[in-house]
mmCIF file of C-alpha atoms in Angstrom:
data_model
loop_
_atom_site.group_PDB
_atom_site.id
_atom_site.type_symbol
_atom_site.label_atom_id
_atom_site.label_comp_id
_atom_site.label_asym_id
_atom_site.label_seq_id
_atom_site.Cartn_x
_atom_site.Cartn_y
_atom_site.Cartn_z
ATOM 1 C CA UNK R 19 41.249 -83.246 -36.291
ATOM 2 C CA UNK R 20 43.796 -84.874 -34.243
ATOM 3 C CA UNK R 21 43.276 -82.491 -31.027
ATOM 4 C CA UNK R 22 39.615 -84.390 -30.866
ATOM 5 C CA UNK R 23 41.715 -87.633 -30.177
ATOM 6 C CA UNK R 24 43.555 -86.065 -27.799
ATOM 7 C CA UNK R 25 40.945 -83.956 -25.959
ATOM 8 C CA UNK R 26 38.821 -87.194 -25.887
ATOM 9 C CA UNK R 27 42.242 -89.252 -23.993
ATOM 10 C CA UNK R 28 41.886 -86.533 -21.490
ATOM 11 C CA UNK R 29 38.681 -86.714 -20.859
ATOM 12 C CA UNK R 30 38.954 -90.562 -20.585
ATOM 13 C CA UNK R 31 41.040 -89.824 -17.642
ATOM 14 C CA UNK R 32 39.197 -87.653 -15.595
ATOM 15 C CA UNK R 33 35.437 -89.072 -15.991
ATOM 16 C CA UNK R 34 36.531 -91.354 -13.053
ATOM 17 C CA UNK R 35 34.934 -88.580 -11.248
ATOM 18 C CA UNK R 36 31.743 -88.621 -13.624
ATOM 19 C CA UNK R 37 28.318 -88.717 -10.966
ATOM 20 C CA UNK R 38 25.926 -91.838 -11.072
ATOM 21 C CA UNK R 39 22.172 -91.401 -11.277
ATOM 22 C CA UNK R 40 20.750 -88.160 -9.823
ATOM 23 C CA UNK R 41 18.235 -88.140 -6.912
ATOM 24 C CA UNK R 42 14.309 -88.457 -7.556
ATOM 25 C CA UNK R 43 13.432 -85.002 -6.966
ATOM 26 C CA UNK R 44 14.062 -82.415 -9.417
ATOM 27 C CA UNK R 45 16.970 -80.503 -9.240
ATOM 28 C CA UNK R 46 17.737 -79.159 -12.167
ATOM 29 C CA UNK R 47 20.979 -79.739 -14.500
ATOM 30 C CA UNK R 48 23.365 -82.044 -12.640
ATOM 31 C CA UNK R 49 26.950 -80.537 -12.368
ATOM 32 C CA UNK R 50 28.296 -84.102 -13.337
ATOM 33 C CA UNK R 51 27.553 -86.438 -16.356
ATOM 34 C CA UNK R 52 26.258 -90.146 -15.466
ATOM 35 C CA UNK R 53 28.049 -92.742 -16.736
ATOM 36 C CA UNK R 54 25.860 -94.830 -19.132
ATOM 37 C CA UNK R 55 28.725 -98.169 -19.513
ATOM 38 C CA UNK R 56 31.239 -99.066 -17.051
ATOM 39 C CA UNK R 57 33.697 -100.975 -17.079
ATOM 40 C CA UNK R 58 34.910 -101.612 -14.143
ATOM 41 C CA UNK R 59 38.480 -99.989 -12.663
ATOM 42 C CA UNK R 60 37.245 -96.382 -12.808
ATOM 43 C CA UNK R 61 36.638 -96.490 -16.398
ATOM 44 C CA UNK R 62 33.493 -95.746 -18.203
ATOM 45 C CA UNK R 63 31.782 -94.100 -20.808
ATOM 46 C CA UNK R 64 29.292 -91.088 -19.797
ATOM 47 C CA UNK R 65 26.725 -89.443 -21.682
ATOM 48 C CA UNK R 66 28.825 -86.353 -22.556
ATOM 49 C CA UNK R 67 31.439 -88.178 -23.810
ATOM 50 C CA UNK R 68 29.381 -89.851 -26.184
ATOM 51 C CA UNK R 69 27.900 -86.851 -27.135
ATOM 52 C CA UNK R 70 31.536 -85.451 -28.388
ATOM 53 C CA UNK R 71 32.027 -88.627 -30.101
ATOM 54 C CA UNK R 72 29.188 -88.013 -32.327
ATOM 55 C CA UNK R 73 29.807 -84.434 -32.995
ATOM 56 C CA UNK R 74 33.742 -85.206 -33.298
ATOM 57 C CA UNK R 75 32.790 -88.367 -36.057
ATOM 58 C CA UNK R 76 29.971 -85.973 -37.775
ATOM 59 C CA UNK R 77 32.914 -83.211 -38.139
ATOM 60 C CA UNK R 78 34.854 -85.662 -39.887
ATOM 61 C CA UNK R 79 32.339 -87.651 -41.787
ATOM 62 C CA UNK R 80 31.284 -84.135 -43.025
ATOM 63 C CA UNK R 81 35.272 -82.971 -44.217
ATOM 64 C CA UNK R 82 35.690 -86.161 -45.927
ATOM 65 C CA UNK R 83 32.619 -85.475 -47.611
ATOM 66 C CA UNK R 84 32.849 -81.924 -48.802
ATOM 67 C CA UNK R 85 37.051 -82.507 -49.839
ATOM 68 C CA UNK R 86 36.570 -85.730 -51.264
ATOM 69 C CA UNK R 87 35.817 -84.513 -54.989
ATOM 70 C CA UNK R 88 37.446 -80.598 -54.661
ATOM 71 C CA UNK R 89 35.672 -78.255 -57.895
ATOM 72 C CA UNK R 90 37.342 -75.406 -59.207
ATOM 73 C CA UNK R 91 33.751 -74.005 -58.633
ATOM 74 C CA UNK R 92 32.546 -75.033 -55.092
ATOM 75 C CA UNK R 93 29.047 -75.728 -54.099
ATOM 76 C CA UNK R 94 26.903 -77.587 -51.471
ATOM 77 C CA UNK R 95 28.903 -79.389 -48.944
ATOM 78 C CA UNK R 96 32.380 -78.026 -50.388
ATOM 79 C CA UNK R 97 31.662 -74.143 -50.552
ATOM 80 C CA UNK R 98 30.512 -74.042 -47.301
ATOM 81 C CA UNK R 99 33.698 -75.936 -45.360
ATOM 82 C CA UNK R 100 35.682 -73.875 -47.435
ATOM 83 C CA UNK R 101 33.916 -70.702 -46.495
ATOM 84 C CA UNK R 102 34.061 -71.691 -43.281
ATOM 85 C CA UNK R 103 38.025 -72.719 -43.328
ATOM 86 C CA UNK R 104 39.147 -69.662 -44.978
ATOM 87 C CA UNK R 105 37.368 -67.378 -43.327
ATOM 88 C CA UNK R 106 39.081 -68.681 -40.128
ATOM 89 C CA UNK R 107 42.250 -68.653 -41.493
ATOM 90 C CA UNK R 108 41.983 -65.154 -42.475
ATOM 91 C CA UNK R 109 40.708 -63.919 -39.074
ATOM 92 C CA UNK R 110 43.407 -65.597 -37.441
ATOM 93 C CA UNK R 111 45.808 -64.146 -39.994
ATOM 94 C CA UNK R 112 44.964 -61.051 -39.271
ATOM 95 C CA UNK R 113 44.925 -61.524 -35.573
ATOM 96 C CA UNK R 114 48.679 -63.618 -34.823
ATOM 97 C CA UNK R 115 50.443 -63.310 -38.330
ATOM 98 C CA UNK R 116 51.415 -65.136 -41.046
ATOM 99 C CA UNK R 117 53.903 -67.187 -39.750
ATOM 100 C CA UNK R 118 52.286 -68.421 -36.844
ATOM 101 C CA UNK R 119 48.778 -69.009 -38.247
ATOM 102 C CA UNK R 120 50.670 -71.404 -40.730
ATOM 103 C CA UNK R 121 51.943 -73.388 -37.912
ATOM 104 C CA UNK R 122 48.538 -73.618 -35.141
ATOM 105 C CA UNK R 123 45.736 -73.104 -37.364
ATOM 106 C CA UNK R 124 45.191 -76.447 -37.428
ATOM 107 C CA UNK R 125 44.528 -76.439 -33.824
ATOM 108 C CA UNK R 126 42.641 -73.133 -33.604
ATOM 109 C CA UNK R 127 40.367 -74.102 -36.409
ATOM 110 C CA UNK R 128 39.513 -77.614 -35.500
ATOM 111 C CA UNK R 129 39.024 -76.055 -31.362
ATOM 112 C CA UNK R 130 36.253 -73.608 -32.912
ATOM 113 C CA UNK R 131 34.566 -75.721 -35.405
ATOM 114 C CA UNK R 132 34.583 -78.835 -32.241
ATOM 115 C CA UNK R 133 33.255 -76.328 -29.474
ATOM 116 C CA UNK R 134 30.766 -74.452 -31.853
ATOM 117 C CA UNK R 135 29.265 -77.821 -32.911
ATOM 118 C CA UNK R 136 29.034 -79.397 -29.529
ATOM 119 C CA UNK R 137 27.686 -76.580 -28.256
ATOM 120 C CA UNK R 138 24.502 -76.495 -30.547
ATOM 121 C CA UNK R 139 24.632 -80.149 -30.532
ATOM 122 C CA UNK R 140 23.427 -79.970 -26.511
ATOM 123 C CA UNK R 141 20.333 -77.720 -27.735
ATOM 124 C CA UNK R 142 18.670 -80.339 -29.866
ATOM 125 C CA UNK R 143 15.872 -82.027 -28.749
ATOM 126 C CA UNK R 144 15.886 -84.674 -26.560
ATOM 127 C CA UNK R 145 19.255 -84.100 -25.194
ATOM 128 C CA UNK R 146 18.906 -84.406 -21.883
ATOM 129 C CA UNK R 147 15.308 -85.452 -21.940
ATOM 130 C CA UNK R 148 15.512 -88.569 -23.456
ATOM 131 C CA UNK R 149 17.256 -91.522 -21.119
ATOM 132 C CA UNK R 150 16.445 -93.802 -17.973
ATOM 133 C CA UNK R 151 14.389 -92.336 -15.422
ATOM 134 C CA UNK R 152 10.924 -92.868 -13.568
ATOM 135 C CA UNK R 153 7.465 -91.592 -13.306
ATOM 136 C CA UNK R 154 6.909 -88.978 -10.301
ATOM 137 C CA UNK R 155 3.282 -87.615 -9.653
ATOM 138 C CA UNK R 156 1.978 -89.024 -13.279
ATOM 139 C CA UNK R 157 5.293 -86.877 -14.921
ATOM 140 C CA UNK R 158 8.464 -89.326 -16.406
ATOM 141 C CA UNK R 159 11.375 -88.067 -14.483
ATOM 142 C CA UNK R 160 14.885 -88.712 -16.110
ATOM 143 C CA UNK R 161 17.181 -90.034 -14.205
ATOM 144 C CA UNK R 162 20.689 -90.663 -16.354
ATOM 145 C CA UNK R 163 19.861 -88.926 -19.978
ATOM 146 C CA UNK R 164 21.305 -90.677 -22.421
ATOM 147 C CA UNK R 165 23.035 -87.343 -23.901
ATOM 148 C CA UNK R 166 24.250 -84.534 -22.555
ATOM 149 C CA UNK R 167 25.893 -81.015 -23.727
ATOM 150 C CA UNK R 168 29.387 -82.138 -24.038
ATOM 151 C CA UNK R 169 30.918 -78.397 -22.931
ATOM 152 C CA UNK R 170 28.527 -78.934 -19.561
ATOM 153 C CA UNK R 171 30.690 -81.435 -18.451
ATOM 154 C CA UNK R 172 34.204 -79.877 -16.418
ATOM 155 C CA UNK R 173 36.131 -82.984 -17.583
ATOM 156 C CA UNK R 174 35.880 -81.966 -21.658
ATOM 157 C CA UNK R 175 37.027 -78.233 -21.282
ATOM 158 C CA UNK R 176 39.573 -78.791 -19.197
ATOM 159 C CA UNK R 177 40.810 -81.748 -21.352
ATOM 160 C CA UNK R 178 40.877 -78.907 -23.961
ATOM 161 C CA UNK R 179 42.103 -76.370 -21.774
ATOM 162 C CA UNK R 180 44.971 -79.017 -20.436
ATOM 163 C CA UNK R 181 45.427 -80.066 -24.221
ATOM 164 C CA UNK R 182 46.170 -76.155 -25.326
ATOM 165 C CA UNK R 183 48.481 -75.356 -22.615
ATOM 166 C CA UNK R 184 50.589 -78.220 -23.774
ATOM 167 C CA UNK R 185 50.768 -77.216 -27.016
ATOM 168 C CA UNK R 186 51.741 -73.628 -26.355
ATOM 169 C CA UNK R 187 54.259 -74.810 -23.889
ATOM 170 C CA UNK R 188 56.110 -76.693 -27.333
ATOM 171 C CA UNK R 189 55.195 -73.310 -29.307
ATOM 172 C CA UNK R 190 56.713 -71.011 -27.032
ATOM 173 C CA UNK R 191 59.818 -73.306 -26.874
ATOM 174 C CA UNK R 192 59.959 -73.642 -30.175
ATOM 175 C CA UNK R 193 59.709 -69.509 -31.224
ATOM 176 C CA UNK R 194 62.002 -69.028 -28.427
ATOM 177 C CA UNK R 195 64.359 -71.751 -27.170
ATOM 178 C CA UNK R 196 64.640 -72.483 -23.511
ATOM 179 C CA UNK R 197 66.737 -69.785 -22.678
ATOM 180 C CA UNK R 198 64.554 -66.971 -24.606
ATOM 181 C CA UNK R 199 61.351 -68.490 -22.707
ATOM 182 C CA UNK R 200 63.147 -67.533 -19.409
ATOM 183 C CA UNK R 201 64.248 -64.910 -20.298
ATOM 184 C CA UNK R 202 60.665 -63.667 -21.757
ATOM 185 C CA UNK R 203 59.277 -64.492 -18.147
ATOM 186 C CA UNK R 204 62.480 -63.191 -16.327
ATOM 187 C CA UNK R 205 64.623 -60.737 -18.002
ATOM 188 C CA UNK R 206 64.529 -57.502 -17.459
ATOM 189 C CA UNK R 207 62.896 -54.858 -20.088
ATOM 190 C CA UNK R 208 64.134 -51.898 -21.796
ATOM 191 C CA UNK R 209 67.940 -50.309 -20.900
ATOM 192 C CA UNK R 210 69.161 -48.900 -17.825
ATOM 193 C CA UNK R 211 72.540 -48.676 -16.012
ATOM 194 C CA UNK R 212 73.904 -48.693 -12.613
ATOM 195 C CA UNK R 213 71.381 -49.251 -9.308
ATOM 196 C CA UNK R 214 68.381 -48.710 -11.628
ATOM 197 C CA UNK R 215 69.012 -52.200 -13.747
ATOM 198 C CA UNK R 216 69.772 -53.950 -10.506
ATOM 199 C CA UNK R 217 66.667 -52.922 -9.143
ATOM 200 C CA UNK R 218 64.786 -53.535 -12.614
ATOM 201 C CA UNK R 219 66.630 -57.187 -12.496
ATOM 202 C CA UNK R 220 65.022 -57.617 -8.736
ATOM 203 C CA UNK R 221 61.582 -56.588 -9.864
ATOM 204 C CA UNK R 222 61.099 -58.161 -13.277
ATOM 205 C CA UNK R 223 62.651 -61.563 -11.558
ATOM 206 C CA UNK R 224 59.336 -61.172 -9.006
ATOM 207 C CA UNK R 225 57.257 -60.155 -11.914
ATOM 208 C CA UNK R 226 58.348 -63.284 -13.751
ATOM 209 C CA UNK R 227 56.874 -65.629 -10.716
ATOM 210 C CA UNK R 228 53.598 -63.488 -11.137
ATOM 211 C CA UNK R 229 53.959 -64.257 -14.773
ATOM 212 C CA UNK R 230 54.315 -68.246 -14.446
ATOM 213 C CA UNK R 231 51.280 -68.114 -12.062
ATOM 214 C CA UNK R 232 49.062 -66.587 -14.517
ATOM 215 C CA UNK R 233 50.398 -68.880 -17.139
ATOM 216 C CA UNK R 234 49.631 -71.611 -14.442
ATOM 217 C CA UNK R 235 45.815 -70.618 -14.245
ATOM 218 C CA UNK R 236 45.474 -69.901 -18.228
ATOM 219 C CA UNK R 237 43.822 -73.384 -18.246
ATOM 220 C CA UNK R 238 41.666 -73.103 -15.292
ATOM 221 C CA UNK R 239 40.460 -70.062 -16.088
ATOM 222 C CA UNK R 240 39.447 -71.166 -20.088
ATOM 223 C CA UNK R 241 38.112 -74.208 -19.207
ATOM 224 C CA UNK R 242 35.817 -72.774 -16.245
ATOM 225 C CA UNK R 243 34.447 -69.928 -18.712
ATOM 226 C CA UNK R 244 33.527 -72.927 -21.345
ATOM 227 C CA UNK R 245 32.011 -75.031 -18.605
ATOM 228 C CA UNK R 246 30.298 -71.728 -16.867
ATOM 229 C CA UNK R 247 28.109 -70.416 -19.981
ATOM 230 C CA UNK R 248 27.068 -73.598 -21.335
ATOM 231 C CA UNK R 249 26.226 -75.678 -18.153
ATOM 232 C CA UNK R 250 24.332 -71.971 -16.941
ATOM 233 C CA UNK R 251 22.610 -72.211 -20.341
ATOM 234 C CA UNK R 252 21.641 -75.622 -20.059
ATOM 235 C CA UNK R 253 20.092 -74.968 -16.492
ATOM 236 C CA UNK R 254 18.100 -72.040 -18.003
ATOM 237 C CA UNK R 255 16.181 -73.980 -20.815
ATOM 238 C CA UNK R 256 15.643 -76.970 -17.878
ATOM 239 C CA UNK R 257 14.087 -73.984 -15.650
ATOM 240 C CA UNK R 258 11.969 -72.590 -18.077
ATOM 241 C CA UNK R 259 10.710 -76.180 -18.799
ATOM 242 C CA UNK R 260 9.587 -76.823 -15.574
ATOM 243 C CA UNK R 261 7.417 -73.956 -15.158
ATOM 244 C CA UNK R 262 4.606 -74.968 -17.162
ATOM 245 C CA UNK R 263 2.628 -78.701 -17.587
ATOM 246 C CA UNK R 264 4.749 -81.214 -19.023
ATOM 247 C CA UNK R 265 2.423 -81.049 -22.351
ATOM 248 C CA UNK R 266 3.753 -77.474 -22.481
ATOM 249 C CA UNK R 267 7.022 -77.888 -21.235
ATOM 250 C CA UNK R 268 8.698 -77.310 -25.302
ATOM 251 C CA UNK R 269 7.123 -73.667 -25.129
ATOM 252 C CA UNK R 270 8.600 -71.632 -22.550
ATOM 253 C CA UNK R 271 12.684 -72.286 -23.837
ATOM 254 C CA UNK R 272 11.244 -71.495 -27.520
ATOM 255 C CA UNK R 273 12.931 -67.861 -26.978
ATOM 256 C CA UNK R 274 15.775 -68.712 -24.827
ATOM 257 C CA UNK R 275 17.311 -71.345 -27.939
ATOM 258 C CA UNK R 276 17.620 -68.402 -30.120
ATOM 259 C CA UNK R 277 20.237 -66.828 -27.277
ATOM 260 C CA UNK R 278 22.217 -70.132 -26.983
ATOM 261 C CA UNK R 279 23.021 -70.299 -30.641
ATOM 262 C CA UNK R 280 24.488 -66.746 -30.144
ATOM 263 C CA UNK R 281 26.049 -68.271 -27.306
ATOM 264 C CA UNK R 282 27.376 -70.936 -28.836
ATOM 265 C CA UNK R 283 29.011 -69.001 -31.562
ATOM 266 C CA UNK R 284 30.555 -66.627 -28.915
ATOM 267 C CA UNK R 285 31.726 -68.983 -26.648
ATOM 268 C CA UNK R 286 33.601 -70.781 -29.371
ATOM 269 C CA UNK R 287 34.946 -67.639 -30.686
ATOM 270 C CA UNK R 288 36.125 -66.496 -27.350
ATOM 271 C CA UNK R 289 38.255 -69.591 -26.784
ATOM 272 C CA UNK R 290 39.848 -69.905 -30.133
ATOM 273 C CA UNK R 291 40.887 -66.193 -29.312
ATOM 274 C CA UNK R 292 41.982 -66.333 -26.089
ATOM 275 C CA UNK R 293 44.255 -69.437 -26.938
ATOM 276 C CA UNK R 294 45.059 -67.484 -30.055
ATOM 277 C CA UNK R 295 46.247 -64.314 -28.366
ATOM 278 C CA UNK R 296 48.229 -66.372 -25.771
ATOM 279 C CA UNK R 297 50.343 -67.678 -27.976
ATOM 280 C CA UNK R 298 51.063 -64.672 -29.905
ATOM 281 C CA UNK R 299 52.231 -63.309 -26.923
ATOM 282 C CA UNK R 300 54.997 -65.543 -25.816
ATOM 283 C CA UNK R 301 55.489 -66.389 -30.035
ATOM 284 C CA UNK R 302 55.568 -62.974 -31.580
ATOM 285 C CA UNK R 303 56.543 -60.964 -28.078
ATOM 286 C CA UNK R 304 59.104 -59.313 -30.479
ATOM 287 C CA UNK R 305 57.773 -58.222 -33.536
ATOM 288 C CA UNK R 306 53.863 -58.706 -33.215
ATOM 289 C CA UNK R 307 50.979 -59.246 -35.788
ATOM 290 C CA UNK R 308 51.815 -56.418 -38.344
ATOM 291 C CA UNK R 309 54.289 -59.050 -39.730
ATOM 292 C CA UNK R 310 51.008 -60.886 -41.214
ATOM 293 C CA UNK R 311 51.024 -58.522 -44.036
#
C-alpha cells in the first residue's frame, strides 16, 4: 500500500491551490476542495484529502484483518480479499505477462482497489452534505462540507497520475537500460539499406519527439479522465437534488447512484489498464504478453 503514502505526499503539495469557502448562492459542485485545517505557509488539510485518508486506513485496517489468521479454507473477510487479489493478478497476467505482473502488481492492484473505494466512498451519504454552511430562504446551505469525493479533487489524480509516470520511467529503464529506452523512442524499425535507412533514421528520429510528447501528456491525460467522470458524477447527483424540496431532495439521485457504482468500477478499471498497457509497451516492446503463458 505504499503508493497511498506516496500519492497522499503529492497531494500534500499541490492543495496549496485547494479553494476556501464557496459563495452563498448555489452553484453546484465546486471544482476545488476547501480546506477544513490550515496551517499556515500554504499547508493545510482539505476535505478530500481526508476523505482518502479514511478510505486509504480502511484498505489497510481491512488487509490486516482478512491476512492476519490465513485458512487453508478461506471465508468471510479472507475469501473475499483473496478473491479479489487473485482475480487481479490473473487479469493482469493475462494482459502484460508473467514477468512483469510479478514486478508492478503491487502497484496496479493497490491503484484499483484505492480508486474503486474512493470512488464509492464519495456516494455515501452525507458526503458533501454534511459540513459548515448557512441557512438561505429557510434551506441549510453548505458552505465547506466536511467530505468530499477524493477523485473530484485535480490534486489526487494527478498525484497518482504524477506518481505512475515515475514509476514507469524506473520500469522502462530497468527492462531496457538507458540506451535501449532511446533507442525504443529513436531508433529506427525494421531493415533497410542505402537512402531508404537514412531517410527511415530522419523520420523515426522526428517520430521519437512525437513519441516523448505523448509520453509527456500520459499523466495529464489519466489524471483529467479520473477527475472528469467523477467530479461530472458528483455534479449530477447535486443537480438532481436540487430539483425537488429539500424534504425530497434524497429521491431524485435514488436512480442515478446505481450508474456511479458502475462508474466507479469502470473508472478504476480503466486506469489500472491504461497504466498497465503503458508499461507493457515500453517493457515487453519485444516479445509481448504471449510470454505470460
Amino acid at each position: 500500500m505504499s503508493i497511498l503514502a506516496l500519492a497522499s505526499g503529492a497531494m500534500l503539495a499541490t492543495s496549496a491551490f485547494a479553494a476556501e469557502a464557496a459563495p452563498a448562492e448555489h452553484e453546484g459542485v465546486s471544482l476545488k476542495p476547501q480546506v477544513l485545517f490550515d496551517f499556515g505557509n500554504g499547508f493545510g488539510i482539505t476535505n478530500s484529502m481526508l476523505v482518502t485518508w479514511i478510505v486509504a486506513l480502511g484498505i489497510i485496517i481491512f488487509a490486516q484483518i482478512a491476512t492476519r489468521r490465513i485458512q487453508p479454507i478461506p471465508s468471510g473477510a479472507q475469501n473475499f480479499w483473496e478473491w479479489l487479489v487473485e482475480g487481479l493478478y490473473s487479469f493482469l497476467e493475462n494482459i502484460i505477462g508473467r514477468d512483469l505482473v510479478r514486478k508492478t502488481f503491487w502497484f496496479f492492484a493497490t491503484i484499483f482497489i484505492f480508486i474503486l473505494f474512493v470512488n464509492w466512498f464519495g456516494l455515501i451519504p452525507g458526503v458533501g452534505t454534511i459540513g459548515w454552511g448557512h441557512e438561505v430562504n429557510g434551506d441549510f446551505h453548505i458552505d465547506r462540507p466536511l467530505f468530499r469525493g477524493g477523485n473530484a479533487d485535480l490534486n489526487m489524480t494527478t498525484a497518482m497520475a504524477v506518481v505512475f509516470f515515475a514509476l514507469w520511467l524506473v520500469w522502462a529503464i530497468q527492462a531496457n537500460g538507458i540506451g535501449g529506452f532511446l533507442k525504443h523512442l529513436f531508433a529506427p524499425k525494421g531493415e533497410t539499406h542505402g537512402f531508404i535507412k537514412i531517410l527511415m533514421i530522419v523520420i523515426f528520429f522526428m517520430v521519437g519527439w512525437l513519441e516523448i510528447v505523448s509520453i509527456l501528456f500520459r499523466p495529464i491525460s489519466l489524471s483529467f479522465r479520473l477527475f472528469g467522470n467523477i467530479y461530472a458524477g458528483e455534479s449530477i447527483l447535486e443537480a438532481m437534488s436540487t430539483m425537488v424540496p429539500a424534504s425530497l431532495a434524497w429521491l431524485p439521485p435514488i436512480p442515478f447512484y446505481f450508474m456511479e457504482l458502475l462508474v466507479g468500477v469502470v473508472q478504476a478499471l480503466v486506469f489500472m489498464l491504461l497504466t498497465a498497457v503503458f508499461t507493457m509497451l515500453i517493457a515487453q516492446h519485444d516479445h509481448g504478453p504471449e510470454h505470460a503463458h
